[in-house]
GROMACS .gro file of C-alpha atoms in nm:
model
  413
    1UNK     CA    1   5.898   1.848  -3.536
    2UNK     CA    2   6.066   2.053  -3.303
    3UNK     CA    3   6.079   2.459  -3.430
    4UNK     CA    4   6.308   2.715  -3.382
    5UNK     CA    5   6.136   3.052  -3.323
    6UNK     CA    6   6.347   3.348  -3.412
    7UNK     CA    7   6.176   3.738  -3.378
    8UNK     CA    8   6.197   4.059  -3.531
    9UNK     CA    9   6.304   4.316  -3.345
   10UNK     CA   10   5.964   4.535  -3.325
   11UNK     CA   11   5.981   4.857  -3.219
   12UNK     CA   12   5.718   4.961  -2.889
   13UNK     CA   13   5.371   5.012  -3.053
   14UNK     CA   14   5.106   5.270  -2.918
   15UNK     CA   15   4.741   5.212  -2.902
   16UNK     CA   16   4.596   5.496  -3.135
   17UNK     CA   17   4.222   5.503  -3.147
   18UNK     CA   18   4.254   5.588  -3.570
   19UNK     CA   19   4.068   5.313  -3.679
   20UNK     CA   20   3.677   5.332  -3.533
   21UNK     CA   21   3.647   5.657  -3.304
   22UNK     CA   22   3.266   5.502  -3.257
   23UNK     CA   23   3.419   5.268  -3.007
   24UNK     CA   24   3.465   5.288  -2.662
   25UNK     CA   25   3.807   5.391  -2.578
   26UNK     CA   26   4.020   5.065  -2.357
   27UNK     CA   27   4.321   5.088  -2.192
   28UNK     CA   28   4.598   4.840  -2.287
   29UNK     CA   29   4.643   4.559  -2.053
   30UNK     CA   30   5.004   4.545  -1.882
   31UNK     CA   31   5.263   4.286  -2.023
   32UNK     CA   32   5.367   4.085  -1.708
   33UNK     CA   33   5.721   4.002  -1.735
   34UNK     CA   34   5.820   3.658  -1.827
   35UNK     CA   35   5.956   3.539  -1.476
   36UNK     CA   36   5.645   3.704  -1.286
   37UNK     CA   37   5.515   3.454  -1.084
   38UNK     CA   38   5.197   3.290  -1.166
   39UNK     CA   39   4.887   3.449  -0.933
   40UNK     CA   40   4.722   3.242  -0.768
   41UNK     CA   41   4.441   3.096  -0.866
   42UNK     CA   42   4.098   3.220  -0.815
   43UNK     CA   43   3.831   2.952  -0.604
   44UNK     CA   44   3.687   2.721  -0.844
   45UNK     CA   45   3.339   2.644  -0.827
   46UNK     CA   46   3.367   2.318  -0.716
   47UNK     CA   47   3.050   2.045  -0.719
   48UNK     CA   48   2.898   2.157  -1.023
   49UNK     CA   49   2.571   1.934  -1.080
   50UNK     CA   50   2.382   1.877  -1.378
   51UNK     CA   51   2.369   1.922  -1.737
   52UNK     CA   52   2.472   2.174  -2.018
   53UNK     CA   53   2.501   2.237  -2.377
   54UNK     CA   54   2.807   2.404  -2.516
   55UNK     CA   55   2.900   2.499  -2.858
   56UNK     CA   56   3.245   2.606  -2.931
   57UNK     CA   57   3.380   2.671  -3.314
   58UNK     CA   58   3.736   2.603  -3.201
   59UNK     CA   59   3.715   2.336  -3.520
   60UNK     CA   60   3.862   2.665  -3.728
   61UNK     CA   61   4.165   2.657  -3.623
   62UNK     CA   62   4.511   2.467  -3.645
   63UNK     CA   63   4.370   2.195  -3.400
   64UNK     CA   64   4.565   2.319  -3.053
   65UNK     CA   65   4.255   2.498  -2.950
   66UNK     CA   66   4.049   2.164  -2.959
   67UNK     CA   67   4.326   1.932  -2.787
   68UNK     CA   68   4.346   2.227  -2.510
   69UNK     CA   69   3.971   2.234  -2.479
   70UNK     CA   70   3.953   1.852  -2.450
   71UNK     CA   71   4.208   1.866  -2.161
   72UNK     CA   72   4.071   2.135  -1.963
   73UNK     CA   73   3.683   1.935  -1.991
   74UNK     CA   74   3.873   1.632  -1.872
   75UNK     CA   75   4.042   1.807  -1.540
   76UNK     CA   76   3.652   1.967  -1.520
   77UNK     CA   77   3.478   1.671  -1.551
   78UNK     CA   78   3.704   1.493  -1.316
   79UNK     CA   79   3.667   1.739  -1.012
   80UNK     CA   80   3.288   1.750  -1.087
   81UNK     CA   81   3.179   1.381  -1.156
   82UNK     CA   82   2.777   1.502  -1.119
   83UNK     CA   83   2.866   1.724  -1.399
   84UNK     CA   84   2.752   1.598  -1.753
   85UNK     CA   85   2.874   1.861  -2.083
   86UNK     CA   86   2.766   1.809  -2.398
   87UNK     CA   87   3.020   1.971  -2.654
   88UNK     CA   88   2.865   2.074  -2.985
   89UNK     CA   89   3.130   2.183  -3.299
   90UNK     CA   90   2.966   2.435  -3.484
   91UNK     CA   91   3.122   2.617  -3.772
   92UNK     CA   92   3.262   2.934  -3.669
   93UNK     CA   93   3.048   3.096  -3.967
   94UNK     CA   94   2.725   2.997  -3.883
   95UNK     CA   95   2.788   3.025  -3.506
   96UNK     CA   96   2.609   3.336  -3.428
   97UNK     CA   97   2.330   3.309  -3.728
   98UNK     CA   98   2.227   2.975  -3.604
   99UNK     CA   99   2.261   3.075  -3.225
  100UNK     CA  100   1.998   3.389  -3.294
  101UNK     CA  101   1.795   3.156  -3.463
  102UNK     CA  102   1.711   2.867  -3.172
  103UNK     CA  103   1.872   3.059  -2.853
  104UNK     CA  104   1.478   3.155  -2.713
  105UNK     CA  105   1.452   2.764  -2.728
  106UNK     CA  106   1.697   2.766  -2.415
  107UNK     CA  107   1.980   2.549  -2.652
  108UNK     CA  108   2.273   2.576  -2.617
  109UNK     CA  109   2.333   2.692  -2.235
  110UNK     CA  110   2.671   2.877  -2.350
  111UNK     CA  111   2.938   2.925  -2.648
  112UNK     CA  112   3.265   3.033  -2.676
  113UNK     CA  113   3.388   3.270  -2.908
  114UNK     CA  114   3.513   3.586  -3.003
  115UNK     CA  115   3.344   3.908  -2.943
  116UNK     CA  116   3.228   3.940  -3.273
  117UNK     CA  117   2.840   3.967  -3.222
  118UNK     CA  118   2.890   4.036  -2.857
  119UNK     CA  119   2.670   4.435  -2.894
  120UNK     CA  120   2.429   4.262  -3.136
  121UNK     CA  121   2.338   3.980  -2.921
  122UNK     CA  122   2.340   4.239  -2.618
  123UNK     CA  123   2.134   4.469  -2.791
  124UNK     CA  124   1.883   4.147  -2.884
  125UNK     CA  125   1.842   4.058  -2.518
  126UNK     CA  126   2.053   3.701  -2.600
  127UNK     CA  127   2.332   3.731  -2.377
  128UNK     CA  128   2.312   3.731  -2.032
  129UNK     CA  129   2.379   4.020  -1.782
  130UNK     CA  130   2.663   3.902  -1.631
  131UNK     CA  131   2.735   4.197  -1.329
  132UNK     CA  132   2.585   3.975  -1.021
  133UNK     CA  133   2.820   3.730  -1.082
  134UNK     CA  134   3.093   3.867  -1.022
  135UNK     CA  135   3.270   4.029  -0.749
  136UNK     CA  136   3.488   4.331  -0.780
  137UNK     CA  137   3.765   4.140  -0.676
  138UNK     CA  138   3.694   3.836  -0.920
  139UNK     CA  139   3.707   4.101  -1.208
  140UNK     CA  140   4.014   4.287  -1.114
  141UNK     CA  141   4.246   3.985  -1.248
  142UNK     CA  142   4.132   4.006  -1.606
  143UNK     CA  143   4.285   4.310  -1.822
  144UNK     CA  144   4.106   4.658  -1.851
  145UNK     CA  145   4.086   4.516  -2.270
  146UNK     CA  146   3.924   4.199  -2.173
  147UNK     CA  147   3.720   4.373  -1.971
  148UNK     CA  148   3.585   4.657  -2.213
  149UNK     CA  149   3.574   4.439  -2.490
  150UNK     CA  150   3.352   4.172  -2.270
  151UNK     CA  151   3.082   4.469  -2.200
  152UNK     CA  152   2.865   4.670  -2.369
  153UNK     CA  153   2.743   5.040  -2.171
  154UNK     CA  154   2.955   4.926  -1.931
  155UNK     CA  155   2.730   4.561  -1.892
  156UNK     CA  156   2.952   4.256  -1.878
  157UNK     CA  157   2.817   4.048  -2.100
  158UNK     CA  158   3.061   3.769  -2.165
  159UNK     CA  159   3.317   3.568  -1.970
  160UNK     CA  160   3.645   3.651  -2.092
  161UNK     CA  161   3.883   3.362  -2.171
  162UNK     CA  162   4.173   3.550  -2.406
  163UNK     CA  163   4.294   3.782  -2.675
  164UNK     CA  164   4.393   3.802  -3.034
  165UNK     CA  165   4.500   3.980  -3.323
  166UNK     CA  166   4.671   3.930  -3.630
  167UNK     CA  167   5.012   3.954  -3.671
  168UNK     CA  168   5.274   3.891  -3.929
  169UNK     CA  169   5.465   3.519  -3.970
  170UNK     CA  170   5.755   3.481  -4.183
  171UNK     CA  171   6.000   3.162  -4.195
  172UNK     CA  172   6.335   3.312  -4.035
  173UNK     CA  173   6.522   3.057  -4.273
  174UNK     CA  174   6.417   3.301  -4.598
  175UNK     CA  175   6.379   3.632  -4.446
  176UNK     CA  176   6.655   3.771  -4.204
  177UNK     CA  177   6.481   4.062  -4.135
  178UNK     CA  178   6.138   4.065  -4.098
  179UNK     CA  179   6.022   4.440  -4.288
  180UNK     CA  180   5.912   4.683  -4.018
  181UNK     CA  181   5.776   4.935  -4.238
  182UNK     CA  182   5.506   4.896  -4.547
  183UNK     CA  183   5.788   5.042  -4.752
  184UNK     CA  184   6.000   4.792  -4.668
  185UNK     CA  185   5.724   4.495  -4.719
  186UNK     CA  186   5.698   4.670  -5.063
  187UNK     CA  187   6.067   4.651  -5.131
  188UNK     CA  188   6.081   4.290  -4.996
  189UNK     CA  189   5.842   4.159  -5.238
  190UNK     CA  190   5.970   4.375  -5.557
  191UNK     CA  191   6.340   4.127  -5.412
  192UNK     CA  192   6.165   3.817  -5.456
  193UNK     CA  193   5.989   3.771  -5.099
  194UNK     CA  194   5.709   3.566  -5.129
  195UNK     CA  195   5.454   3.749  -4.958
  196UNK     CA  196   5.088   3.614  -4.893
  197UNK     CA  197   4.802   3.738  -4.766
  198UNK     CA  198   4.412   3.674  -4.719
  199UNK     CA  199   4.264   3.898  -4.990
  200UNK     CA  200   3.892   3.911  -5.176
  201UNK     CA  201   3.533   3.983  -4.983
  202UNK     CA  202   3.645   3.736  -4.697
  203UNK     CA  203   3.978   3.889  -4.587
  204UNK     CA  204   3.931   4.197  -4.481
  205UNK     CA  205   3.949   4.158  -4.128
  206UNK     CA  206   4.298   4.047  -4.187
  207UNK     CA  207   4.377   4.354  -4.375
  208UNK     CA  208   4.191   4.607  -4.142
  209UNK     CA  209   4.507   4.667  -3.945
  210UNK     CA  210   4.678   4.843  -4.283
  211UNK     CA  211   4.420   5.148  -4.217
  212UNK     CA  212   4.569   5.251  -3.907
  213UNK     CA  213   4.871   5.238  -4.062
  214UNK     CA  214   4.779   5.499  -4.317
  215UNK     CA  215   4.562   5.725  -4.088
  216UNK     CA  216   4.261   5.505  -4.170
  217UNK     CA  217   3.936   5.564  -3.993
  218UNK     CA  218   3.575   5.398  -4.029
  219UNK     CA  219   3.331   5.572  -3.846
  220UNK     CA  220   3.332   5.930  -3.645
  221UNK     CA  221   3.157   5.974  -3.324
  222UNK     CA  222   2.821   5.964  -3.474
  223UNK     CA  223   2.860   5.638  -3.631
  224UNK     CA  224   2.882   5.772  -3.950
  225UNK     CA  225   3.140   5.637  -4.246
  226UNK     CA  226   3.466   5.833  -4.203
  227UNK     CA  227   3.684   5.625  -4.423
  228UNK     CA  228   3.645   5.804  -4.760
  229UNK     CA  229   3.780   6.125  -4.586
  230UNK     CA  230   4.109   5.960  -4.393
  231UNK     CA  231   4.372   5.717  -4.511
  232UNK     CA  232   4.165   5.429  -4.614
  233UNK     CA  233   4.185   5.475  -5.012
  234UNK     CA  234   4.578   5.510  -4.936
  235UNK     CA  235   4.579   5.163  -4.720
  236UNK     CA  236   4.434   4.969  -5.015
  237UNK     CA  237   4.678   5.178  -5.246
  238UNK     CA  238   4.947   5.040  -5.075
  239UNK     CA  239   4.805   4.665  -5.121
  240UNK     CA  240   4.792   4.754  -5.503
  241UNK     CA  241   5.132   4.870  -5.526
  242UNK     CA  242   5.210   4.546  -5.262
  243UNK     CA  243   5.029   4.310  -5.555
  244UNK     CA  244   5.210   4.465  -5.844
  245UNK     CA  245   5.565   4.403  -5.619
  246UNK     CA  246   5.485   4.082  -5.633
  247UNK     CA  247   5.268   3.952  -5.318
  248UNK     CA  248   4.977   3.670  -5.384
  249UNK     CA  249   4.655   3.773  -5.229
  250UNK     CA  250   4.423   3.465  -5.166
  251UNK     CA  251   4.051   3.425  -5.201
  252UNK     CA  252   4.037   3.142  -5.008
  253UNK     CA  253   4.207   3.130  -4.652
  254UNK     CA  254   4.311   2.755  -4.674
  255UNK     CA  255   4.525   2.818  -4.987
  256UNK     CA  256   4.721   3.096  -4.823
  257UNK     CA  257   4.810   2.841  -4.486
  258UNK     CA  258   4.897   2.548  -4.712
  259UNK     CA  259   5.112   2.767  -4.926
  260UNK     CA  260   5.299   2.903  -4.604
  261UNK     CA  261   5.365   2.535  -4.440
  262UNK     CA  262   5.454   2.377  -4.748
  263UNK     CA  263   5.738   2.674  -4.775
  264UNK     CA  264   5.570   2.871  -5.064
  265UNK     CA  265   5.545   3.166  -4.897
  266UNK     CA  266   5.755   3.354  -4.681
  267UNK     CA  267   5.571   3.624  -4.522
  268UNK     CA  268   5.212   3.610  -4.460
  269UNK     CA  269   4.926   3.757  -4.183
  270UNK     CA  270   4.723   3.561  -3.979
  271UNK     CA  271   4.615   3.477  -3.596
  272UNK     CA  272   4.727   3.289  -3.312
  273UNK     CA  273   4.447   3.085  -3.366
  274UNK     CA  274   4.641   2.952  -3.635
  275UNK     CA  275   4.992   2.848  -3.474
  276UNK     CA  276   4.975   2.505  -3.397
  277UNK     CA  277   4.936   2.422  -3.722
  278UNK     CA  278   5.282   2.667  -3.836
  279UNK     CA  279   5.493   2.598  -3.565
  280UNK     CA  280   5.394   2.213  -3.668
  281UNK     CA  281   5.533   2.241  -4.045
  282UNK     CA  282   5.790   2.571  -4.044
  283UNK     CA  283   6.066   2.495  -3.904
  284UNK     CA  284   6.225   2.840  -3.830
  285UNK     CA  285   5.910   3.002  -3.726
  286UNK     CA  286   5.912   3.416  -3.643
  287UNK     CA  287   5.597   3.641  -3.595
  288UNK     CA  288   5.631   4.013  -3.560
  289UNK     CA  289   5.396   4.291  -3.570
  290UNK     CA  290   5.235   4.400  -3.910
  291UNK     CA  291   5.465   4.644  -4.038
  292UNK     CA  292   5.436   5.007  -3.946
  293UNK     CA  293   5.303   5.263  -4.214
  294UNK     CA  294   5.379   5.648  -4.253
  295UNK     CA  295   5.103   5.733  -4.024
  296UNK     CA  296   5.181   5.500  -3.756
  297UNK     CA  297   5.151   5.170  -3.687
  298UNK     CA  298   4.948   4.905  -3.778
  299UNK     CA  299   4.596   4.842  -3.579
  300UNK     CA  300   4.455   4.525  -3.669
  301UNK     CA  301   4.107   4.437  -3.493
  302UNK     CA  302   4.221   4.290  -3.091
  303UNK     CA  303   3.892   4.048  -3.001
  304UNK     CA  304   3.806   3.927  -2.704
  305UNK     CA  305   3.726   3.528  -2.665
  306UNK     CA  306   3.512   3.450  -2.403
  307UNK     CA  307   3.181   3.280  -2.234
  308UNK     CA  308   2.885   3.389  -2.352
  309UNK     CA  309   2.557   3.265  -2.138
  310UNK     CA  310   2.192   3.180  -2.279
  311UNK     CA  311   1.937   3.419  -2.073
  312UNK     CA  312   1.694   3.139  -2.206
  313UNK     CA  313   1.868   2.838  -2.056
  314UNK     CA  314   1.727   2.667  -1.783
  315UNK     CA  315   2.060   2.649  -1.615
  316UNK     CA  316   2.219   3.006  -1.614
  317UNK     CA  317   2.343   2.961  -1.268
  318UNK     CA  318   2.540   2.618  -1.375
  319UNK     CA  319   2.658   2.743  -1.696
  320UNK     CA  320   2.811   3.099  -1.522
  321UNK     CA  321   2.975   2.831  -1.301
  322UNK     CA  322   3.105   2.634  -1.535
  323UNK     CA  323   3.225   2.913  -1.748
  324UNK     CA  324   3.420   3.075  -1.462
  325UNK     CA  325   3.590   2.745  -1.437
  326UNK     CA  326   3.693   2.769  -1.755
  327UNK     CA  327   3.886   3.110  -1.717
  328UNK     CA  328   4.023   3.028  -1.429
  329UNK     CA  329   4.413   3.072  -1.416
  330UNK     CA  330   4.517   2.686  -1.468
  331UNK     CA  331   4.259   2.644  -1.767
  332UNK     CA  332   4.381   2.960  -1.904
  333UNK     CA  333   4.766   2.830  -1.828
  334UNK     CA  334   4.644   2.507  -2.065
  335UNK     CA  335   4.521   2.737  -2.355
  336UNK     CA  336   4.807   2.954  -2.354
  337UNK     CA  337   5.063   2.686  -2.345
  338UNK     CA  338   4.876   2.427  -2.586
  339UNK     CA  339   4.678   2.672  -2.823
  340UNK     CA  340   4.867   2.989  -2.802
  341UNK     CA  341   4.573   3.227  -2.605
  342UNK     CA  342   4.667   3.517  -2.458
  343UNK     CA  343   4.484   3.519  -2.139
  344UNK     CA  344   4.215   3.773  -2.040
  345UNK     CA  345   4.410   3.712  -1.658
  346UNK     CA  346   4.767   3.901  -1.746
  347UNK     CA  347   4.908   3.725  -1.436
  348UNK     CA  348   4.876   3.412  -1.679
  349UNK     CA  349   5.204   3.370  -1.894
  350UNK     CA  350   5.393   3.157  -2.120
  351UNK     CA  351   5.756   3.170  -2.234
  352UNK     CA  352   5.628   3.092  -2.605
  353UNK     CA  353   5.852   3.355  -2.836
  354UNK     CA  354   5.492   3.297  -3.037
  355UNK     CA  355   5.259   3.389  -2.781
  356UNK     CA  356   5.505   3.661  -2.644
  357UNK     CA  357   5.467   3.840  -2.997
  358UNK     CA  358   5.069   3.799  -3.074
  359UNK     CA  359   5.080   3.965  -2.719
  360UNK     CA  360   5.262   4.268  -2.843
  361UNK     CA  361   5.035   4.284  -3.121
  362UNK     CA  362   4.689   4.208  -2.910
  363UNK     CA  363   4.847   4.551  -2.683
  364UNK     CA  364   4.891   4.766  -3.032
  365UNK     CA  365   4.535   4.680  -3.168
  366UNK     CA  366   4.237   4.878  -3.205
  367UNK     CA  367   3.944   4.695  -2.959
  368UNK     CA  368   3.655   4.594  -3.202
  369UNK     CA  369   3.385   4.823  -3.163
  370UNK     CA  370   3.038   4.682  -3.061
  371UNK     CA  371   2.786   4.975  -3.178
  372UNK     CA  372   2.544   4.843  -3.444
  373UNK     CA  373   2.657   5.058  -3.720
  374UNK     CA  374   2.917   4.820  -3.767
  375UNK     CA  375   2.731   4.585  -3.918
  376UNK     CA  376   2.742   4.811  -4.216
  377UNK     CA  377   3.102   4.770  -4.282
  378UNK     CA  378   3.136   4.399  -4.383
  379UNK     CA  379   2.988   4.328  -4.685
  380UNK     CA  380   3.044   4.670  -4.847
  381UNK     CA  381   3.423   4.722  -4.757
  382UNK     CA  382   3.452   4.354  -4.820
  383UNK     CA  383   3.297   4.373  -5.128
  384UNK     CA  384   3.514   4.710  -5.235
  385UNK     CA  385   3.821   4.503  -5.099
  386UNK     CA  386   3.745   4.219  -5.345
  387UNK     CA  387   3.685   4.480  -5.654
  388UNK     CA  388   4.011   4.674  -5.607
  389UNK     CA  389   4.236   4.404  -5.537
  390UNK     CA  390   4.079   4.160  -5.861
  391UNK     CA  391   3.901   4.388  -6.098
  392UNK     CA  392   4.107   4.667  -6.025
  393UNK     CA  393   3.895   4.921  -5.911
  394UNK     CA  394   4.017   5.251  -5.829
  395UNK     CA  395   4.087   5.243  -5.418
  396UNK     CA  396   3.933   5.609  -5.383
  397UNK     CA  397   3.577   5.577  -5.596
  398UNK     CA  398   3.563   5.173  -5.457
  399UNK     CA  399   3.624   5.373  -5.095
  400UNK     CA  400   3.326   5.655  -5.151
  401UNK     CA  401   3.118   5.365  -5.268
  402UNK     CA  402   3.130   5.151  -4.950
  403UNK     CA  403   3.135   5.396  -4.739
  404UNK     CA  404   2.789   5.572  -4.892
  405UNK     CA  405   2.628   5.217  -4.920
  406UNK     CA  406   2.751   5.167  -4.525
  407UNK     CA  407   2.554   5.478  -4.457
  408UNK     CA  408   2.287   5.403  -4.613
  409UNK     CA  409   2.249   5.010  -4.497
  410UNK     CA  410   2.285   5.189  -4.128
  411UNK     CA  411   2.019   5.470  -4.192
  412UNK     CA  412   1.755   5.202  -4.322
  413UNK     CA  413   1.836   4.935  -3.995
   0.00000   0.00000   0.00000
């Protein structure tokens, strides 16, 4: 069906490094206005020859991302008829596990996805060293953020494609105004608003951004576990006091989309990734910016999708080729307009109200870090997510906890 997209008003968010001073400080790429015109576009490799292996995950998602990747392999395939591309689906979870596993064996010659593991499979020699390929010039169209969070020591290490973040949907028909504040999301739920949102070991990336709102931080310079001496016990406060209001916070991801399309739910958090499939079912569709809390606002993890190459294919030369192709400004114009991406290339637009928004909120994130101590944080903040929110743990020991076994995981690695 056809939606109508209505937005929150959302007050101009500022990029405040609160949330993991380990990281490399970015600078914020530069909304292009809507009626900018397009640049234009970069020279495409053309006669690519051979044969590669890709793996992409975009399976996860609402759908968009796989009809936009089928389109731009057809326009591909049809300027390069010596070109042969064998597309794998692999789940996004065991992407990177099963990738460190068999990548010395030369397969696949590329993947796209997110920047997750980008440091660790730097750091592992698994990615390759992208600088020769590109010119000064080819680089200066992608954003400073797409940029940073591509590269490790200043290495790029990944194509970039596009940018995300979470952000907050609501259906426009229930809520008039969207709460801009976690007061207000607080006071929304305690008047009946049926508010949603990815809880338990699994969800904490989508809950991350509350940190910054509260003065959160994970790690100082050092790498070392910050968040039991800033905000972070006061961020998971707030979802206690957000649960007792009223709001449903779901183990399992799928259960919290269903319940928002079948009009269960009015307010919940959740990518761009996701879109297709809400702008498909909820008719009166709005997405602002996770509300603001009284330390500032919110500063959910931005990511960086993008190329990454196989040092151990026998075709690195094809596959950069080929991946460049794929970021070029027309592919990225597909994506954007079919799947919702924000492009790494600003000069790339769309007039989506949608996209517009998870653009705001890609600006107003805090860039995922890529130092190694961060592999310390998942399963113990996950798991101390998962025991305050359903065994009701106290936020400030469950807090202490993860943050001395992140230590510790990090000082035995």
């Amino acid at each position: 069906m056809k939606s109508t997209f209505k937005l929150g008003s959302v007050a101009a968010l500022v990029l405040v490094l609160v949330a993991c001073t380990g990281a490399q400080p970015t600078a914020s790429p530069t909304a292009a206005p809507t009626d900018a015109p397009t640049a234009a576009p970069t020279e495409a490799p053309m006669g690519l020859e051979g044969s590669l292996t890709m793996w992409q995950t975009y399976g996860s998602g609402a759908g968009t991302e796989g009809a936009a990747l089928i389109e731009a392999l057809d326009l591909v395939r049809a300027e390069n008829p010596g070109l042969t591309v064998d597309v794998v689906e692999v789940g996004f979870g065991d992407l990177f596990n099963t990738y460190q596993l068999q990548a010395s064996s030369g397969d696949p010659d590329l993947f796209v996805a997110p920047n997750d593991s980008l440091g660790d499979l730097a750091r592992a020699g698994l990615s390759q060293d992208l600088t020769s390929y590109f010119t000064a010039d080819e680089l200066a169209r992608f954003s400073d953020l797409a940029i940073d969070g591509s590269s490790l020591d200043g290495v790029l290490y990944q194509v970039p494609e596009s940018l995300k973040a979470v952000a907050m949907y609501y259906n426009a028909d229930t809520v008039a105004t969207p709460p801009t504040t976690t007061a207000d999301l607080v006071a929304a739920a305690e008047g009946g608003t049926r508010v949603g949102l990815f809880g338990g070991q699994n969800g904490l990336y989508h809950n991350f951004g509350w940190w910054g709102a509260f003065g959160g931080q994970l790690m100082n310079d050092e790498g070392a576990c910050t968040a039991d001496e800033t905000g972070v016990a006061d961020a998971y406060q707030f979802l206690v006091d957000l649960q007792e209001a009223g709001a449903t916070f779901y183990t399992d991801y799928a259960d919290m989309a269903a319940a928002f399309n079948a009009g269960d739910l009015d307010i919940i958090v959740d990518g761009p990734w996701a879109a297709g499939g809400y702008v498909a079912e909820v008719e009166a569709l709005g997405v602002a910016a996770m509300p603001a809390g009284p330390a500032g606002p919110a500063l959910p993890f931005t990511g960086v999708d993008g190329w990454t190459i196989n040092p151990s294919s026998d075709n690195v030369d094809l596959a950069v080729a080929f991946a460049k192709r794929m970021v070029a400004p027309d592919i990225m114009q597909i994506f954007a307009d079919t799947a919702y991406h924000i492009p790494a290339d600003p000069s790339v637009t769309s007039s989506d109200p949608v996209s517009d928004q998870f653009a705001t909120a890609v600006e107003s994130g805090f860039p995922r870090p890529q130092v190694p101590e961060l592999g310390g944080f998942w399963g113990n903040f996950g798991n101390a997510q998962a025991q305050i929110l359903e065994a009701g743990a106290d936020p400030t020991t469950a807090v202490q906890e993860a943050c001395d076994a992140m230590d510790a995981a990090n000082a035995g690695s």
